[in-house]
Short mmCIF file of C-alpha atoms in Angstrom, two decimals:
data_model
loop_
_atom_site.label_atom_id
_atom_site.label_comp_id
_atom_site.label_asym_id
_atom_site.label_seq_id
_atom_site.Cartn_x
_atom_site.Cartn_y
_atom_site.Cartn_z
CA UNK A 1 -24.91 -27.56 -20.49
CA UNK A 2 -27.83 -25.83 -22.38
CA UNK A 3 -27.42 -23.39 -24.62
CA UNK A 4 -29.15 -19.73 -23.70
CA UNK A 5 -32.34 -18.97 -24.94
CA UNK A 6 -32.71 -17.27 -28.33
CA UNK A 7 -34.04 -14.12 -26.36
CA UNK A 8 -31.90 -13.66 -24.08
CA UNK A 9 -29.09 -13.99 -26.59
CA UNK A 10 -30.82 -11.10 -28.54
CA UNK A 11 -31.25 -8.94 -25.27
CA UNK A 12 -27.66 -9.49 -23.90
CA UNK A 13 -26.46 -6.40 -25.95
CA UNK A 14 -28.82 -3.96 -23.89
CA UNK A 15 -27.89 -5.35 -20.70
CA UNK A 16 -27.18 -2.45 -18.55
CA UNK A 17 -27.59 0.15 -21.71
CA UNK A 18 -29.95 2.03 -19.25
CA UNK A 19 -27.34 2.45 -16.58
CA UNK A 20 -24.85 3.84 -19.49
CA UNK A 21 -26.86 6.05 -20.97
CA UNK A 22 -28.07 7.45 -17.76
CA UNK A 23 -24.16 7.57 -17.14
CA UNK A 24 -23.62 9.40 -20.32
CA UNK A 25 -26.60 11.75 -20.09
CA UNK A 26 -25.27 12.70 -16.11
CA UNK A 27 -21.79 13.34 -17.76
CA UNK A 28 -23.26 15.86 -20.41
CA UNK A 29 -25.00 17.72 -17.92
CA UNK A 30 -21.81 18.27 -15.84
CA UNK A 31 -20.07 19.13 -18.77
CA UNK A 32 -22.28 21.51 -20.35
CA UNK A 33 -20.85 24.15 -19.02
CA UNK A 34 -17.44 23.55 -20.60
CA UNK A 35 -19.29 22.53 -24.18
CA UNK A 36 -20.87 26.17 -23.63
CA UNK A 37 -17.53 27.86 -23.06
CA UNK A 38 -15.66 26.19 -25.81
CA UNK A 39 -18.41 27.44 -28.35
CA UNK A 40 -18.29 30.98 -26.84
CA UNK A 41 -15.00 32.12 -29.59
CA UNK A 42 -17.60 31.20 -32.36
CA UNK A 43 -20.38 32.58 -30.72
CA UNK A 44 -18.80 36.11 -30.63
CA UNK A 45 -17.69 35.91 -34.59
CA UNK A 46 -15.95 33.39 -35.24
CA UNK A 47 -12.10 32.03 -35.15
CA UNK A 48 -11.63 35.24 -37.41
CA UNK A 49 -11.72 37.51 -34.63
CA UNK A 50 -8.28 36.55 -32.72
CA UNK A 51 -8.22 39.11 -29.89
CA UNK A 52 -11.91 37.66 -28.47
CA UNK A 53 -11.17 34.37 -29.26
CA UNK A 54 -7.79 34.07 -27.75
CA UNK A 55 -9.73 36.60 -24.64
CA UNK A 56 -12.18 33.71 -24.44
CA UNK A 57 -10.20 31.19 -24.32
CA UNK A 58 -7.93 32.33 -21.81
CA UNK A 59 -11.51 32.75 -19.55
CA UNK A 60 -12.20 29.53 -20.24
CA UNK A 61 -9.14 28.02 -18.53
CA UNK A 62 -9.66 30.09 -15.86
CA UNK A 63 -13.41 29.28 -15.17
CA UNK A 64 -12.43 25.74 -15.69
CA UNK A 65 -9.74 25.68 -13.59
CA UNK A 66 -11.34 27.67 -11.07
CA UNK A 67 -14.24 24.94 -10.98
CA UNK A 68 -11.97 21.82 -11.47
CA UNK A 69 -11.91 20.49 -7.73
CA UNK A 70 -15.81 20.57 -7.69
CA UNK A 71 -15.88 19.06 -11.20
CA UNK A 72 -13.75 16.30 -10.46
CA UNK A 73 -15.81 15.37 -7.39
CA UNK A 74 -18.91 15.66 -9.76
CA UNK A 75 -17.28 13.14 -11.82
CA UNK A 76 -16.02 10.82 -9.24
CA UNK A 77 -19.75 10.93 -7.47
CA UNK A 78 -20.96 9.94 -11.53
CA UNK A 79 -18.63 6.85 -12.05
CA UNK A 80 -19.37 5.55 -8.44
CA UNK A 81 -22.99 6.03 -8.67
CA UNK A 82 -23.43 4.49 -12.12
CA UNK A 83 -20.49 2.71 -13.25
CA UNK A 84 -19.32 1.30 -9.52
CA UNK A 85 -16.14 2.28 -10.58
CA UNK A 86 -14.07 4.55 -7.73
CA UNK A 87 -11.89 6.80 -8.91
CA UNK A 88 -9.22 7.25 -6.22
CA UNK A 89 -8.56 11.12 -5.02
CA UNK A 90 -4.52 12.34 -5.60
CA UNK A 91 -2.99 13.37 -3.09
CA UNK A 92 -3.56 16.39 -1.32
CA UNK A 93 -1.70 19.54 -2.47
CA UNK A 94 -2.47 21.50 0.68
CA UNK A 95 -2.79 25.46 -0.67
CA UNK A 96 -3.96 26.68 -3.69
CA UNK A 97 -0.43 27.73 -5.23
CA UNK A 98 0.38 24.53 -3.92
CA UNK A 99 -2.79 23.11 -6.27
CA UNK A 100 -1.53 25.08 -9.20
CA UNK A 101 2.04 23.60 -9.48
CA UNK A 102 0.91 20.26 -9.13
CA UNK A 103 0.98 17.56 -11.96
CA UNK A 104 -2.94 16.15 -10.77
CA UNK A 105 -4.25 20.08 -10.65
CA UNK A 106 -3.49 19.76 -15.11
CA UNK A 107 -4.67 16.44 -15.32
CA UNK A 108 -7.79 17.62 -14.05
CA UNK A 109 -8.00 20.83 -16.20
CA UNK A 110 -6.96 19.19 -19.17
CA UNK A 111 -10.27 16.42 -18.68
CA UNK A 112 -12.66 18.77 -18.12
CA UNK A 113 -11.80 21.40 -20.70
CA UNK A 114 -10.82 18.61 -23.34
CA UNK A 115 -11.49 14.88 -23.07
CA UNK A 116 -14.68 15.56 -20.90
CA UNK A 117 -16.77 18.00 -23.22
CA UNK A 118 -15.46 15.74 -26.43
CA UNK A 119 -16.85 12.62 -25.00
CA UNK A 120 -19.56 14.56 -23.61
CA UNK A 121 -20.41 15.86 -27.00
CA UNK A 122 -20.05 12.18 -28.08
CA UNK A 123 -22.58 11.03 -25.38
CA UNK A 124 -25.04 13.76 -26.78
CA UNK A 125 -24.29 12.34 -30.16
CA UNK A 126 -25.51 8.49 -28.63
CA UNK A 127 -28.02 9.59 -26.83
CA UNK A 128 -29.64 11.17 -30.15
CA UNK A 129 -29.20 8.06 -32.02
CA UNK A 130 -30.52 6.17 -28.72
CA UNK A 131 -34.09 8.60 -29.44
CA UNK A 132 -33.88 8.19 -33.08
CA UNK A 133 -33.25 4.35 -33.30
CA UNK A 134 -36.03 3.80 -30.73
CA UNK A 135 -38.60 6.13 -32.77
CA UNK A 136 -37.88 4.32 -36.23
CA UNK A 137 -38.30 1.04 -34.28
CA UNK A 138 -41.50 1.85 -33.48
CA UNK A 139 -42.65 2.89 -36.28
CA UNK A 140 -45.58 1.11 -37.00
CA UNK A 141 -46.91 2.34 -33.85
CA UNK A 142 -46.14 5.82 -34.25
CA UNK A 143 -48.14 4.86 -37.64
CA UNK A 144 -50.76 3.78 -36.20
CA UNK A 145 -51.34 6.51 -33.94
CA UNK A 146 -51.61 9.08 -36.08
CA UNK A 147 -54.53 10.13 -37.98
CA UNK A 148 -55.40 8.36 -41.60
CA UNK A 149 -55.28 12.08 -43.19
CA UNK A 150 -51.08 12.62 -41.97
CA UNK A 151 -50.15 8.71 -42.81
CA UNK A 152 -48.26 7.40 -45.71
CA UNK A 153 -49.26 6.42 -49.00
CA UNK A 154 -51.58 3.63 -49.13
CA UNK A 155 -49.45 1.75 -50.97
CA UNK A 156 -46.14 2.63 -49.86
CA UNK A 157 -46.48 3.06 -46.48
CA UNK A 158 -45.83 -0.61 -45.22
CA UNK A 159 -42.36 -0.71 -47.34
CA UNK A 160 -40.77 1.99 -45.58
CA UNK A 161 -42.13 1.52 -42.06
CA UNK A 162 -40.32 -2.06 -42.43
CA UNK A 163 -37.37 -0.53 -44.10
CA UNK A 164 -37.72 2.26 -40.96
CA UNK A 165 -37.98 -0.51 -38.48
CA UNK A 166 -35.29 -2.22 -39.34
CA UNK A 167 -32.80 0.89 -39.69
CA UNK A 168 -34.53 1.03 -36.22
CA UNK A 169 -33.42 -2.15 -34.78
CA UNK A 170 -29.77 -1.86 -36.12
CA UNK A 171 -29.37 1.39 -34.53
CA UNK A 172 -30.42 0.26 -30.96
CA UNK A 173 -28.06 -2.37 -31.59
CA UNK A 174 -25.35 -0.18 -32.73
CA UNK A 175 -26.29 2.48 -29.83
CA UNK A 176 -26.01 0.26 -27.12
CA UNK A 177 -22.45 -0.80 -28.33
CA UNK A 178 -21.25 2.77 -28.89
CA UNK A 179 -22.90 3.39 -25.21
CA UNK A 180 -20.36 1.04 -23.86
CA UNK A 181 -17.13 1.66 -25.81
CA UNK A 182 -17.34 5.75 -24.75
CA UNK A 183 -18.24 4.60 -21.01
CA UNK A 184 -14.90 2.32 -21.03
CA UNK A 185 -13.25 5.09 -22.75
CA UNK A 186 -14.65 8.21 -20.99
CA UNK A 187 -13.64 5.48 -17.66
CA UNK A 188 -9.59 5.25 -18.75
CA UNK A 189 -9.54 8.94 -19.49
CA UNK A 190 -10.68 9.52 -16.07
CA UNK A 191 -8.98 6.96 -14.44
CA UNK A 192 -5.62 8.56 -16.01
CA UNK A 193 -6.28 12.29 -15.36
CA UNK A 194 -8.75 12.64 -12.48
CA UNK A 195 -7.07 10.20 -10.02
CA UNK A 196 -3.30 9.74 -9.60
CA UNK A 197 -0.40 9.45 -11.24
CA UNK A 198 1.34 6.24 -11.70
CA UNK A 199 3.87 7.88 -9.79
CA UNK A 200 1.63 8.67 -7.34
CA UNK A 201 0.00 5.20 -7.04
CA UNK A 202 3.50 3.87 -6.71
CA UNK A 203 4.31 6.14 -3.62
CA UNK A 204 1.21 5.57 -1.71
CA UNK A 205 1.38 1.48 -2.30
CA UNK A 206 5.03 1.85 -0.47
CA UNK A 207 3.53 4.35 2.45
CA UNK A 208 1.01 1.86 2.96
CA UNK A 209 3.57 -1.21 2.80
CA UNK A 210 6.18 1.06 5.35
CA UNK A 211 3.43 0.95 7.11
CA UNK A 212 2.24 -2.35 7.39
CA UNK A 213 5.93 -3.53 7.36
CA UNK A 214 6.31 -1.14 10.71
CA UNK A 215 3.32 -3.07 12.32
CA UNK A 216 4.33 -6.47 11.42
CA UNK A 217 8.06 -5.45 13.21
CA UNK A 218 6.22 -3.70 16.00
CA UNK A 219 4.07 -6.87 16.44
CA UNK A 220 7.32 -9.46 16.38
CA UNK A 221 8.92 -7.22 19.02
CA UNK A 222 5.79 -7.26 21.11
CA UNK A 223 5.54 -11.05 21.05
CA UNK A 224 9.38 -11.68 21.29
CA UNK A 225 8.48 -9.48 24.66
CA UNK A 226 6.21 -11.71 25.47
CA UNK A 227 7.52 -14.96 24.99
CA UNK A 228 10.52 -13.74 27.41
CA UNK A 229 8.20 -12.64 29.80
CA UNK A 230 6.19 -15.78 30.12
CA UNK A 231 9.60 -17.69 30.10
CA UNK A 232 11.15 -15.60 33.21
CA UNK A 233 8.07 -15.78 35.52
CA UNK A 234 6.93 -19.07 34.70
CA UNK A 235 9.55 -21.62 33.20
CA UNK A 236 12.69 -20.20 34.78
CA UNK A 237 10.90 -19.70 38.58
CA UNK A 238 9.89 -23.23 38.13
CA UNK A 239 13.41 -24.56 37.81
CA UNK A 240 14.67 -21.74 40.68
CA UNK A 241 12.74 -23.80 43.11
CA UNK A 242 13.29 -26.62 41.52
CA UNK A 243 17.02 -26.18 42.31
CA UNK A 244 16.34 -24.64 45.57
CA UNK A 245 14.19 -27.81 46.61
CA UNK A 246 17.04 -30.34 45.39
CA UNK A 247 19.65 -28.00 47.08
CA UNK A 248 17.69 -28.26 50.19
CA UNK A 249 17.45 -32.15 49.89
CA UNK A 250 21.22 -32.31 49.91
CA UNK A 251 21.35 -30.28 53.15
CA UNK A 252 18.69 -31.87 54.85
CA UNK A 253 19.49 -35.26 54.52
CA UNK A 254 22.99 -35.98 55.06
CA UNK A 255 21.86 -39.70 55.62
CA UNK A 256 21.23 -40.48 52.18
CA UNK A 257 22.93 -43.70 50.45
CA UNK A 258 25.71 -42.78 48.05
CA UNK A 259 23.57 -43.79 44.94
CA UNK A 260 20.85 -41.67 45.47
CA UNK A 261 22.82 -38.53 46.50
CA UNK A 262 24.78 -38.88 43.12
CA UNK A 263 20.99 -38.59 41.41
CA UNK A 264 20.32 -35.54 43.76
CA UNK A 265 23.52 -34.17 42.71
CA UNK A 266 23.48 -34.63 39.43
CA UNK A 267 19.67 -33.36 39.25
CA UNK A 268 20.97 -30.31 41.12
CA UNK A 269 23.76 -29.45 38.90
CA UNK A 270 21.32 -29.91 35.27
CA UNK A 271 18.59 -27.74 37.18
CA UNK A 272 21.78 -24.88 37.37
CA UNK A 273 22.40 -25.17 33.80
CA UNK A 274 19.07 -25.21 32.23
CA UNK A 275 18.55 -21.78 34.46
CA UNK A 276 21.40 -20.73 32.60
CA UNK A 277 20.71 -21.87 29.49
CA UNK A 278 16.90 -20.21 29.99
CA UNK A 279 18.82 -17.19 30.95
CA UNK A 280 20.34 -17.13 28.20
CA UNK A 281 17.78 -17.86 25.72
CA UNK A 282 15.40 -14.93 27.69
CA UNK A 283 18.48 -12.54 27.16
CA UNK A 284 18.56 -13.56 23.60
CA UNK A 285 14.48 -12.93 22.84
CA UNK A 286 14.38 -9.42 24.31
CA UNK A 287 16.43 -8.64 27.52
CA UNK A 288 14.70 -7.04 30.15
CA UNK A 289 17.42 -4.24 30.99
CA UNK A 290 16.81 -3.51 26.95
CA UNK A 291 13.40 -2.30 27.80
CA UNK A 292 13.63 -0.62 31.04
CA UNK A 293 16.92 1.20 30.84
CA UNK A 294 17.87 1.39 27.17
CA UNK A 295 20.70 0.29 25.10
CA UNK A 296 23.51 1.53 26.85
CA UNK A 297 22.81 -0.77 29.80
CA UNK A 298 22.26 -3.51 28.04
CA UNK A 299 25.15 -3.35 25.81
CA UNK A 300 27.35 -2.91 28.58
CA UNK A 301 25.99 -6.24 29.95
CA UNK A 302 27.17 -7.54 26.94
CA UNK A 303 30.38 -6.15 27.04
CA UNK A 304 30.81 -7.87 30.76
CA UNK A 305 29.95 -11.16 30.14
CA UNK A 306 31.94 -11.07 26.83
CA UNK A 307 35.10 -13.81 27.57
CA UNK A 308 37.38 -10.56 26.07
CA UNK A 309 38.02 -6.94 26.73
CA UNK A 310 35.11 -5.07 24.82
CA UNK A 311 34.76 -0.94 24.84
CA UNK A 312 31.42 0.28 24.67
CA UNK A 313 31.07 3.54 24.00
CA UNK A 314 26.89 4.86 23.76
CA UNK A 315 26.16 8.84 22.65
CA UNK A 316 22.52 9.07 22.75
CA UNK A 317 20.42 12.26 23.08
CA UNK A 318 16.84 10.51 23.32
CA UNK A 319 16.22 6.90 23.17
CA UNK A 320 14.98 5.19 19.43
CA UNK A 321 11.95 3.44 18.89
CA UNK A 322 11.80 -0.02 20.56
CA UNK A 323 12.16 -2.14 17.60
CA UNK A 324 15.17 -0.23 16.31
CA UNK A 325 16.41 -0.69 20.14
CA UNK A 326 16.05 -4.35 19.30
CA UNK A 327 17.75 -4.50 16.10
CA UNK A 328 20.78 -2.46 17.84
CA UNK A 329 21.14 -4.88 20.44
CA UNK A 330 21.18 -8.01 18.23
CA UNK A 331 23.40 -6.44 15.81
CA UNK A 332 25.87 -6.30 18.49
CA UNK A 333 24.64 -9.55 20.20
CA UNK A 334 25.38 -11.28 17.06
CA UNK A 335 28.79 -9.33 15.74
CA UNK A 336 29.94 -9.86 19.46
CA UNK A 337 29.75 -13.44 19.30
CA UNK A 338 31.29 -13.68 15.84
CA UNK A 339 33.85 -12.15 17.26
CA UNK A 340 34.27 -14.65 20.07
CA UNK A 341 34.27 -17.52 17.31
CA UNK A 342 35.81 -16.50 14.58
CA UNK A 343 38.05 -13.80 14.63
CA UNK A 344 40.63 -14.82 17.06
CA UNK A 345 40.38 -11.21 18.66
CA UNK A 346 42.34 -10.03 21.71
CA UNK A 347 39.67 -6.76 21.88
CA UNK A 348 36.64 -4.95 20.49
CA UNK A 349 34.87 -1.72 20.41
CA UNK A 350 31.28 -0.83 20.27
CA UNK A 351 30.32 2.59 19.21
CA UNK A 352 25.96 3.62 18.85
CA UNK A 353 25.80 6.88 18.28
CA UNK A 354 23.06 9.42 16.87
CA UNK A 355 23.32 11.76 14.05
CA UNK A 356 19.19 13.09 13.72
CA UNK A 357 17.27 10.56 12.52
CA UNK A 358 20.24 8.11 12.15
CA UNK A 359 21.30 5.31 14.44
CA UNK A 360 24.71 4.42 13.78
CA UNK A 361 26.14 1.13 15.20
CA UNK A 362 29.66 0.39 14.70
CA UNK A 363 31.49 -2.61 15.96
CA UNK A 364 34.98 -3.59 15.21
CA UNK A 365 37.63 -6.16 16.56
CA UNK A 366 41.43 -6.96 16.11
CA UNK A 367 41.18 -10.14 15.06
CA UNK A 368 42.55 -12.20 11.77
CA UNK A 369 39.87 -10.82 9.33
CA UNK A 370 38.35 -12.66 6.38
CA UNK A 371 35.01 -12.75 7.55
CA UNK A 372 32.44 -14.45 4.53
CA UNK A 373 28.54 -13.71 4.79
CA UNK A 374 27.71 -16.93 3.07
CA UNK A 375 30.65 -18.92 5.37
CA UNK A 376 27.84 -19.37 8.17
CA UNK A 377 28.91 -16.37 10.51
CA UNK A 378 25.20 -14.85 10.87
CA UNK A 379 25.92 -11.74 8.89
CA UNK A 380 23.37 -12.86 6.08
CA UNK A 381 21.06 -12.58 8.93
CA UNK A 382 21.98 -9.35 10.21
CA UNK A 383 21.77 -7.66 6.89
CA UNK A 384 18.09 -8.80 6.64
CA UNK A 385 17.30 -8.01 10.08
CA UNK A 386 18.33 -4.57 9.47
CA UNK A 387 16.89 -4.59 6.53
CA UNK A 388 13.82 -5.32 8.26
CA UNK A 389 13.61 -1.56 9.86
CA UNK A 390 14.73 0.08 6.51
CA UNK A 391 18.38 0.17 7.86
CA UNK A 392 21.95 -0.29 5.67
CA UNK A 393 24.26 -2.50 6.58
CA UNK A 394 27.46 -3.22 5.64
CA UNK A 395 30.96 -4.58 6.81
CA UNK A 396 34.89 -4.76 6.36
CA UNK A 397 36.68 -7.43 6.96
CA UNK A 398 39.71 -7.88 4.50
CA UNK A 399 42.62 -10.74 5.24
CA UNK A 400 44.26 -9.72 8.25
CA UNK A 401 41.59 -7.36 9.72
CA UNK A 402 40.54 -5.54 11.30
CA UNK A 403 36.44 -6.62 10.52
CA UNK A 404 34.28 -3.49 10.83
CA UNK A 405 30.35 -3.65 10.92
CA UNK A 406 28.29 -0.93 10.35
CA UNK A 407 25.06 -0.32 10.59
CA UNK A 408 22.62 2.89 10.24
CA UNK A 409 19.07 2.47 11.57
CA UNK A 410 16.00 5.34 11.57
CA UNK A 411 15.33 6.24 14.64
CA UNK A 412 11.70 5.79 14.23
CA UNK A 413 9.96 3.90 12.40
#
């Protein structure tokens, strides 16, 4: 690789010194007005007069807190527009006694009435020794210009022009590094105190994750819905009439050798079962009485085709948001048919019931007890499908039951 050039490696110090003084000179302007107001106690006498300077200062606050919100969009307009960097608004306080009481409303006061007219007056201070490095640079030229009567001695002069220029060239060096340390600086100080809290940045990072978590759950629903809708109207009609058609072979043709009605028989009776294995596995994705008459109905489906006595018992005012639906119905789905396999059960009850926001699931059994999440039983699964909707779950199941699961969803998400 080649090595820079010598002038460029002499000019990288000044690259983008025009944008930060042109930052720094913006940010003066803006604060002006506070520089003005801080000077006003010495103005009017001096610290030694305490009544006017404590009066004055006490009008300062209020004139600078009265003006903060328009300051602080001043600023943020000044960092975009010259630095590129975006300083993100708090949130909203929504009314002005509201505004007062809130941590950001200080933040903002405390910038503009004391980090922003110090590093102001510390951009004033660069900006001067911007002007005077660049003048005793020049030197020679500003030599040059001026008449022979008003130039140095004869002598002399050449000495301390070159003494003059270099002073000159150190100080454009040393401005353009001081123009970049106070915009970093002046930067974190706003960054900190005009934008929010870390607090703040915290709770809006998990609104927007709720929310994107809520979309990604919304979207699985929607596809589990249709994945079980493509498999009822096209898979499972296909092996209807497939049935149909081999039932109607058997009929027809009474004729047929022994051999071959075995294969139609046999054909028949696998068509039966994968239509009720398909069944099965549609009523598993998202059942269809889920989603047009609620969970009631379809828990009570459950409860029938369960091979023991199950009591469902559903207390709902209004019905919860489809996904939380969803997770109800597995919940019980899945705790149903633990039940069934594990817990040697001669009953079991069902209880969903809503207290406000809350859906609360409850589903217990008789059975033998000693139920183990990491023993292969599902409930590893349930916990982090509930978790999925920012539901609790948890269960009972000591040596000799009876197991309890419960589970509290929101109602919407």
């Amino acid at each position: 690789m080649r090595n820079p050039r010598p002038l460029q490696q002499l000019l990288r110090p000044f690259v983008g010194s025009a944008r930060s003084a042109a930052f720094h000179a913006v940010g003066a302007l803006i604060q002006c007005g506070a520089l003005f107001a801080l000077a006003v106690p010495w103005l009017n006498g001096g610290p030694t007069r305490a009544l006017s300077c404590l009066l004055a200062l006490a009008g300062m606050v209020a004139v600078v807190g009265a003006a903060s919100p328009l300051l602080t969009v001043a600023q943020r307009k000044r960092f975009r527009a010259r630095l590129g960097v975006e300083i993100p608004a708090p949130a909203a306080a929504g009314g002005v006694k509201r505004w007062l009481r809130s941590e950001s409303a200080w933040r903002q006061v405390r910038y503009h009435l004391v980090f922003g007219p110090l590093i102001a007056a510390g951009a004033v201070c660069v900006l001067l020794l911007w002007a005077a490095s660049f003048v005793a640079a020049t030197v020679y030229v500003w030599v040059w210009a001026v008449p022979p009567e008003y130039r140095l001695a004869e002598l002399g002069y050449v000495v301390q022009a070159a003494y003059l220029t270099a002073a000159g060239l150190a100080g454009l060096y040393g401005s353009a590094w001081l123009s970049g340390a106070l915009a970093r600086l002046d930067t974190r100080a706003a960054l900190k105190r005009l934008g929010p809290s870390r607090a703040e940045q915290l709770e809006r990072r998990v609104e927007e994750v709720t929310e994107a978590r809520a979309g990604v759950v919304d979207a699985a629903d929607a596809e589990r819905r249709r994945i079980e809708r493509d498999l009822h109207d096209g898979a499972q009609q296909r092996l209807v009439s497939l049935a149909v058609n081999l039932g109607l072979a058997k009929v027809t043709m009474p004729d047929l050798p022994d051999d071959a009605r075995k294969v139609i028989d046999d054909a028949h009776r696998e068509a039966k079962e994968a239509i009720a294995e398909l069944q099965d596995l549609v009523r598993g994705l998202h059942p269809a009485v889920l989603e047009d008459r609620g969970l009631d109905a379809a828990l009570s489906g459950l409860a029938e085709r369960a091979p023991l006595p199950v009591r469902v018992k559903v207390d709902l005012a209004s019905r919860p948001a489809p996904a939380v639906e969803a997770v109800a119905y597995f919940v019980v789905s899945e705790a149903l048919a633990n039940v069934v396999k594990h817990a040697q059960a001669s009953r079991a009850d069902v209880t969903v019931e809503r207290f406000g926001g809350i859906l609360l699931v409850v589903v217990s059994d008789d059975g033998v007890g000693g139920a183990d999440p990491s023993g292969g039983t599902g409930l590893a699964g349930l916990a982090k499908r509930v978790a999925s909707v920012d539901g609790t779950f948890s269960f009972s199941s000591p040596v000799g039951g009876p197991t309890v699961v419960t589970v509290e969803l929101p109602c919407a998400l």
